[in-house]
XYZ file of N, CA, C and O in Angstrom:
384
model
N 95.814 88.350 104.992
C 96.974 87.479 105.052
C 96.590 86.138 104.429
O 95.461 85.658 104.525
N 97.625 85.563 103.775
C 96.994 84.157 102.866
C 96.819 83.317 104.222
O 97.450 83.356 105.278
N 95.682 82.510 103.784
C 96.078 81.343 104.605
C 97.371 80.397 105.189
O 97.431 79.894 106.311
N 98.439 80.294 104.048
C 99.226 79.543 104.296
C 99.891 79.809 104.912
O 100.704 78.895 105.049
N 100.294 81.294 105.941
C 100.967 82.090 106.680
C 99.860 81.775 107.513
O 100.788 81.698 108.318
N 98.784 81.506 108.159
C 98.224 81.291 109.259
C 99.145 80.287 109.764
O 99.298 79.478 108.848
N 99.987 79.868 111.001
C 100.107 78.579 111.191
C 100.312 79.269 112.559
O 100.416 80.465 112.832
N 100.345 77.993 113.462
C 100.635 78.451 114.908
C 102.285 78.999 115.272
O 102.662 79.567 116.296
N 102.844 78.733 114.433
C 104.203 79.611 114.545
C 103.895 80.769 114.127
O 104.468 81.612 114.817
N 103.137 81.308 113.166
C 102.776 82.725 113.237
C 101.873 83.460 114.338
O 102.030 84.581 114.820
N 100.670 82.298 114.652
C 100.254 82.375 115.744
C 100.775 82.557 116.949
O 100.175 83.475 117.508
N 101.750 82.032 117.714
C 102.376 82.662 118.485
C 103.239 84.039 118.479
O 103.387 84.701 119.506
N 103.720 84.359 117.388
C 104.655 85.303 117.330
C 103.563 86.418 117.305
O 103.621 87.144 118.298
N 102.847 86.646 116.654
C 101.411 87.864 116.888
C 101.307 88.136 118.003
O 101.602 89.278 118.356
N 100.847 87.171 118.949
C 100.386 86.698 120.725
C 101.734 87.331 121.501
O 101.624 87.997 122.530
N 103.143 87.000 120.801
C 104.499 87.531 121.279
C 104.088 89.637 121.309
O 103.884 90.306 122.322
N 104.100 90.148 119.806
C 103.977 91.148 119.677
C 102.820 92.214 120.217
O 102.965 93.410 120.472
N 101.497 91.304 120.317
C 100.330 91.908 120.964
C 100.797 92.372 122.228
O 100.938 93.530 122.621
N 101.031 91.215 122.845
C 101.823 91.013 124.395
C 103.033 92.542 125.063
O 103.166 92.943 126.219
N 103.719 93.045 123.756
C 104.287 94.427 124.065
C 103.753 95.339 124.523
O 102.652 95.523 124.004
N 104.126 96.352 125.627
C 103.555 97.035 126.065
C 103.938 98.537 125.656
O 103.159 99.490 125.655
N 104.990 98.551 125.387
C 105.689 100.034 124.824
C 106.852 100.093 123.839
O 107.448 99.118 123.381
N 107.062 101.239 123.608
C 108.381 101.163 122.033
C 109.725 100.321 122.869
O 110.283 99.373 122.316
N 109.998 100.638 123.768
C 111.171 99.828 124.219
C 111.349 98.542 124.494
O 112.308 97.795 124.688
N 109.945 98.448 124.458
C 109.835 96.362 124.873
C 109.700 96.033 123.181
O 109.961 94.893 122.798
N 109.286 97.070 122.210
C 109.224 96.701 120.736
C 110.856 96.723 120.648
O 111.348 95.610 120.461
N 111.723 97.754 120.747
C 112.959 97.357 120.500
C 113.524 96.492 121.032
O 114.410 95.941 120.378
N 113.270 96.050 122.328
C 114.217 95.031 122.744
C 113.919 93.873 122.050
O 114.847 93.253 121.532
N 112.214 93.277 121.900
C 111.876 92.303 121.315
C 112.589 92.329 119.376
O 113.381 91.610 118.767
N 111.969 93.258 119.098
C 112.720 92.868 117.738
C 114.288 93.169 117.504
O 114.850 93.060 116.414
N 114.877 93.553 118.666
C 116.222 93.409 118.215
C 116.845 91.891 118.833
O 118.059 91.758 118.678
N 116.488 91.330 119.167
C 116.081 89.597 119.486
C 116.103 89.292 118.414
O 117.215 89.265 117.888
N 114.780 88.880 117.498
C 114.040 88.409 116.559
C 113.933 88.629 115.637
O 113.082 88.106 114.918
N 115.032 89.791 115.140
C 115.503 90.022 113.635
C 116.493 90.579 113.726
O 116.744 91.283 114.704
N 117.527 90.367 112.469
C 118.792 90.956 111.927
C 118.465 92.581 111.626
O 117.360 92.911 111.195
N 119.312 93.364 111.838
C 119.523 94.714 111.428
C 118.945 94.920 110.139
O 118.029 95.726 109.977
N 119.563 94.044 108.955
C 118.744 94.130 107.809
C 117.207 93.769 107.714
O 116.550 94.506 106.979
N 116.569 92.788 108.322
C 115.282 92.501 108.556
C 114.450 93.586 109.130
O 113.379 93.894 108.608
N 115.004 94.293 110.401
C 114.076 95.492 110.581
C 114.188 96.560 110.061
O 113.313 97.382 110.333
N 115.416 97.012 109.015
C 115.584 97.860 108.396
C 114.576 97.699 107.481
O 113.623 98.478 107.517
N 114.622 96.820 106.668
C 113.486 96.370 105.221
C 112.052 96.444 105.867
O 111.391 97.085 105.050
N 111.213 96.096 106.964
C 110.535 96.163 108.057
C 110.146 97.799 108.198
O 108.989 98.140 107.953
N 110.917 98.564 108.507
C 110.435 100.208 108.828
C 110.406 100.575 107.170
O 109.462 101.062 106.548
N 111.791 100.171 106.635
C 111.991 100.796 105.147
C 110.583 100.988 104.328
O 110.103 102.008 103.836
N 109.945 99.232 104.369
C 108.622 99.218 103.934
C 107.645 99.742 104.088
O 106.917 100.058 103.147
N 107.277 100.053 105.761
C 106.100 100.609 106.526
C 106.800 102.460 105.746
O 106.000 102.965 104.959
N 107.767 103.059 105.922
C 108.052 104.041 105.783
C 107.322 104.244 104.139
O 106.745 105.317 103.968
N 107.339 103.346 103.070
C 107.150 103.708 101.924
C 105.512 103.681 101.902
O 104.896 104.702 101.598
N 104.911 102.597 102.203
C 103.406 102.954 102.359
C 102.973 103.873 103.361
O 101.755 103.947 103.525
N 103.652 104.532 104.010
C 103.123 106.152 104.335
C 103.285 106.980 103.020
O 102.479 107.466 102.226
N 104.200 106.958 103.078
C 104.509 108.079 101.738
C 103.559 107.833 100.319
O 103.065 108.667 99.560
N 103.504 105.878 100.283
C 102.666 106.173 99.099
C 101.416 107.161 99.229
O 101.091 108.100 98.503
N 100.671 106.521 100.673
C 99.508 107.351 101.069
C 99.404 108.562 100.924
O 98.409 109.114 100.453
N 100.678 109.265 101.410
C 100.720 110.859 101.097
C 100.947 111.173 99.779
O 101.371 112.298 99.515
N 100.672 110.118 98.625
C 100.448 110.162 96.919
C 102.173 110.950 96.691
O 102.399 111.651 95.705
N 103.154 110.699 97.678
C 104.298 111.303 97.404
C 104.772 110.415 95.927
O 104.056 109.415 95.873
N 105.754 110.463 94.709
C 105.803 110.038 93.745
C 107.338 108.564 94.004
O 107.934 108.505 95.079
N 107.538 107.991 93.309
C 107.889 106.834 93.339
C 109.654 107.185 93.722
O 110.290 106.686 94.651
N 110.252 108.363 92.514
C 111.387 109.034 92.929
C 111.250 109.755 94.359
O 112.291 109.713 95.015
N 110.410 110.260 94.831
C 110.697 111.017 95.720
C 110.718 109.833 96.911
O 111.632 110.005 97.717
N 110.037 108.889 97.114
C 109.799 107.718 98.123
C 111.697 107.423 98.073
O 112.552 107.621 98.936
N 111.771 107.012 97.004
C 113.041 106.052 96.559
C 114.416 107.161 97.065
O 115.235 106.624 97.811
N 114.570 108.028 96.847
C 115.222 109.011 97.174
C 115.522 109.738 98.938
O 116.477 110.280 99.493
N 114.423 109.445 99.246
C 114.014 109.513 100.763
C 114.345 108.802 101.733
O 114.948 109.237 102.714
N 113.850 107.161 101.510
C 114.135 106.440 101.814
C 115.417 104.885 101.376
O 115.957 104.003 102.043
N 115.408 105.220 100.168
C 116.451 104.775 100.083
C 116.149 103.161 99.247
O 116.895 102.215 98.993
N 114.825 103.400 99.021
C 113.978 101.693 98.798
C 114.257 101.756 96.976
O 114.423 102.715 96.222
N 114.220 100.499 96.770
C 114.080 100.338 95.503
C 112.750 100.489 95.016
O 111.796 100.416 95.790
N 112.534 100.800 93.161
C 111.403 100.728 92.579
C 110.860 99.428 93.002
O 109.926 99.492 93.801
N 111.323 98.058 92.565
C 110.634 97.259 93.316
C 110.387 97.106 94.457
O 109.381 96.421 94.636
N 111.012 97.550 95.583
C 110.091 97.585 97.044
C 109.037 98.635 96.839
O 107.888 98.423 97.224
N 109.224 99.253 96.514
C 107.556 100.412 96.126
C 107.053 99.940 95.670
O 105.895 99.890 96.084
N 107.376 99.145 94.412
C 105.958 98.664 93.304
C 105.261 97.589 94.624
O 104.091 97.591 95.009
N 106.147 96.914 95.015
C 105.273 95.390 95.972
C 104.883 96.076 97.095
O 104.274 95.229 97.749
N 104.869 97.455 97.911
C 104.279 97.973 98.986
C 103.229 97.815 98.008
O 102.599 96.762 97.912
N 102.908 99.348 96.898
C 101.971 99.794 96.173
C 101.012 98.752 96.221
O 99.910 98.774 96.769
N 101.748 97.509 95.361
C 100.218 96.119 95.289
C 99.833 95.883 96.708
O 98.735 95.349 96.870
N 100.577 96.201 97.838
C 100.265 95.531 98.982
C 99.065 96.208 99.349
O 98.025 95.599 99.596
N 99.254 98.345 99.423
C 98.142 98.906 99.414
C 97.337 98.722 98.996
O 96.305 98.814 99.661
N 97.275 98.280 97.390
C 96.141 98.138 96.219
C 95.138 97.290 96.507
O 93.979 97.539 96.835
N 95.892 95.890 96.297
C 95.153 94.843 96.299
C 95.584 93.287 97.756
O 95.370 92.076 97.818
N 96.115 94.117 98.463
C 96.391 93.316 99.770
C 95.359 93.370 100.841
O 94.262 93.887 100.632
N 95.750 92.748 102.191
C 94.659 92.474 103.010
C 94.660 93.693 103.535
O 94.608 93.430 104.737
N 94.694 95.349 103.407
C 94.619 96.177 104.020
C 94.998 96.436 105.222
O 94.231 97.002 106.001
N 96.370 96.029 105.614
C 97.133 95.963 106.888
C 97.736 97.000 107.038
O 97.772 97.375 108.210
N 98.231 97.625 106.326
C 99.075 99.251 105.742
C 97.895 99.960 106.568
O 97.756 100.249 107.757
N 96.949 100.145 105.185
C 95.970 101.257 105.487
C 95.355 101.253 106.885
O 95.259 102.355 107.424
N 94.812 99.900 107.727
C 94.423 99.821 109.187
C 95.233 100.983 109.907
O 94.913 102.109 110.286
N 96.305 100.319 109.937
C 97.509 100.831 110.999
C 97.887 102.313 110.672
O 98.064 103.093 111.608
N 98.036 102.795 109.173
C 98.439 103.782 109.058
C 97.037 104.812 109.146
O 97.193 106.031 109.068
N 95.823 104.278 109.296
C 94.949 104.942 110.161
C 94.291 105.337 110.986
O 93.426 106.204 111.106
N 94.884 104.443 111.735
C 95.148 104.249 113.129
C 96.065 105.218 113.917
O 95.926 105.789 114.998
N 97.178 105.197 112.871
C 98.371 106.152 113.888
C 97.711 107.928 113.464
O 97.877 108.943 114.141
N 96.978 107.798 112.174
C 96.836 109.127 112.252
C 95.855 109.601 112.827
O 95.657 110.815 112.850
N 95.049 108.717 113.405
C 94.079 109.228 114.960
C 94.346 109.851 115.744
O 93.723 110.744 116.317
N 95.874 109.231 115.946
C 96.165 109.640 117.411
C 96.717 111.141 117.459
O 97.009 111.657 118.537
């Protein structure tokens, strides 16, 4: 994450989300704390960096989900060359 997104307003809101204990305290909290469109774009995204992972192709993501080439291309760099937040989590869930 860049630095300039460190700030204690992000800082708290992390401390907010850590703080959840199950999917229903995640829905109640983010249906609070974001618009319908915000968590839509939110799963939409997380949904496309699974799929990139599963090397599924750019039409088939887009078609699936419904995302534009540019929301794929900016997941893709996010996988590529981002702070590896995708890949953590999405290897994480496939532990379980």
């Amino acid at each position: 994450m860049s630095r300039s997104v460190r700030t204690p307003a992000v800082d708290g809101l992390c401390d907010a989300i850590l703080s959840l204990q199950n999917r229903d305290e995640c829905y109640r909290f983010f249906e609070d704390v974001c618009t319908v469109n915000e968590l839509t774009s939110l799963s939409q995204r997380f949904a496309v960096a699974k799929m990139l992972t599963e090397k599924k192709t750019y039409l088939e993501i887009a078609q699936e989900t419904g995302a534009s080439t540019a929301t794929i291309s900016r997941v893709n760099r996010a996988l590529l060359y981002g702070s590896d937040g995708y890949s953590m989590v999405l290897e994480r869930l496939e532990k379980k």
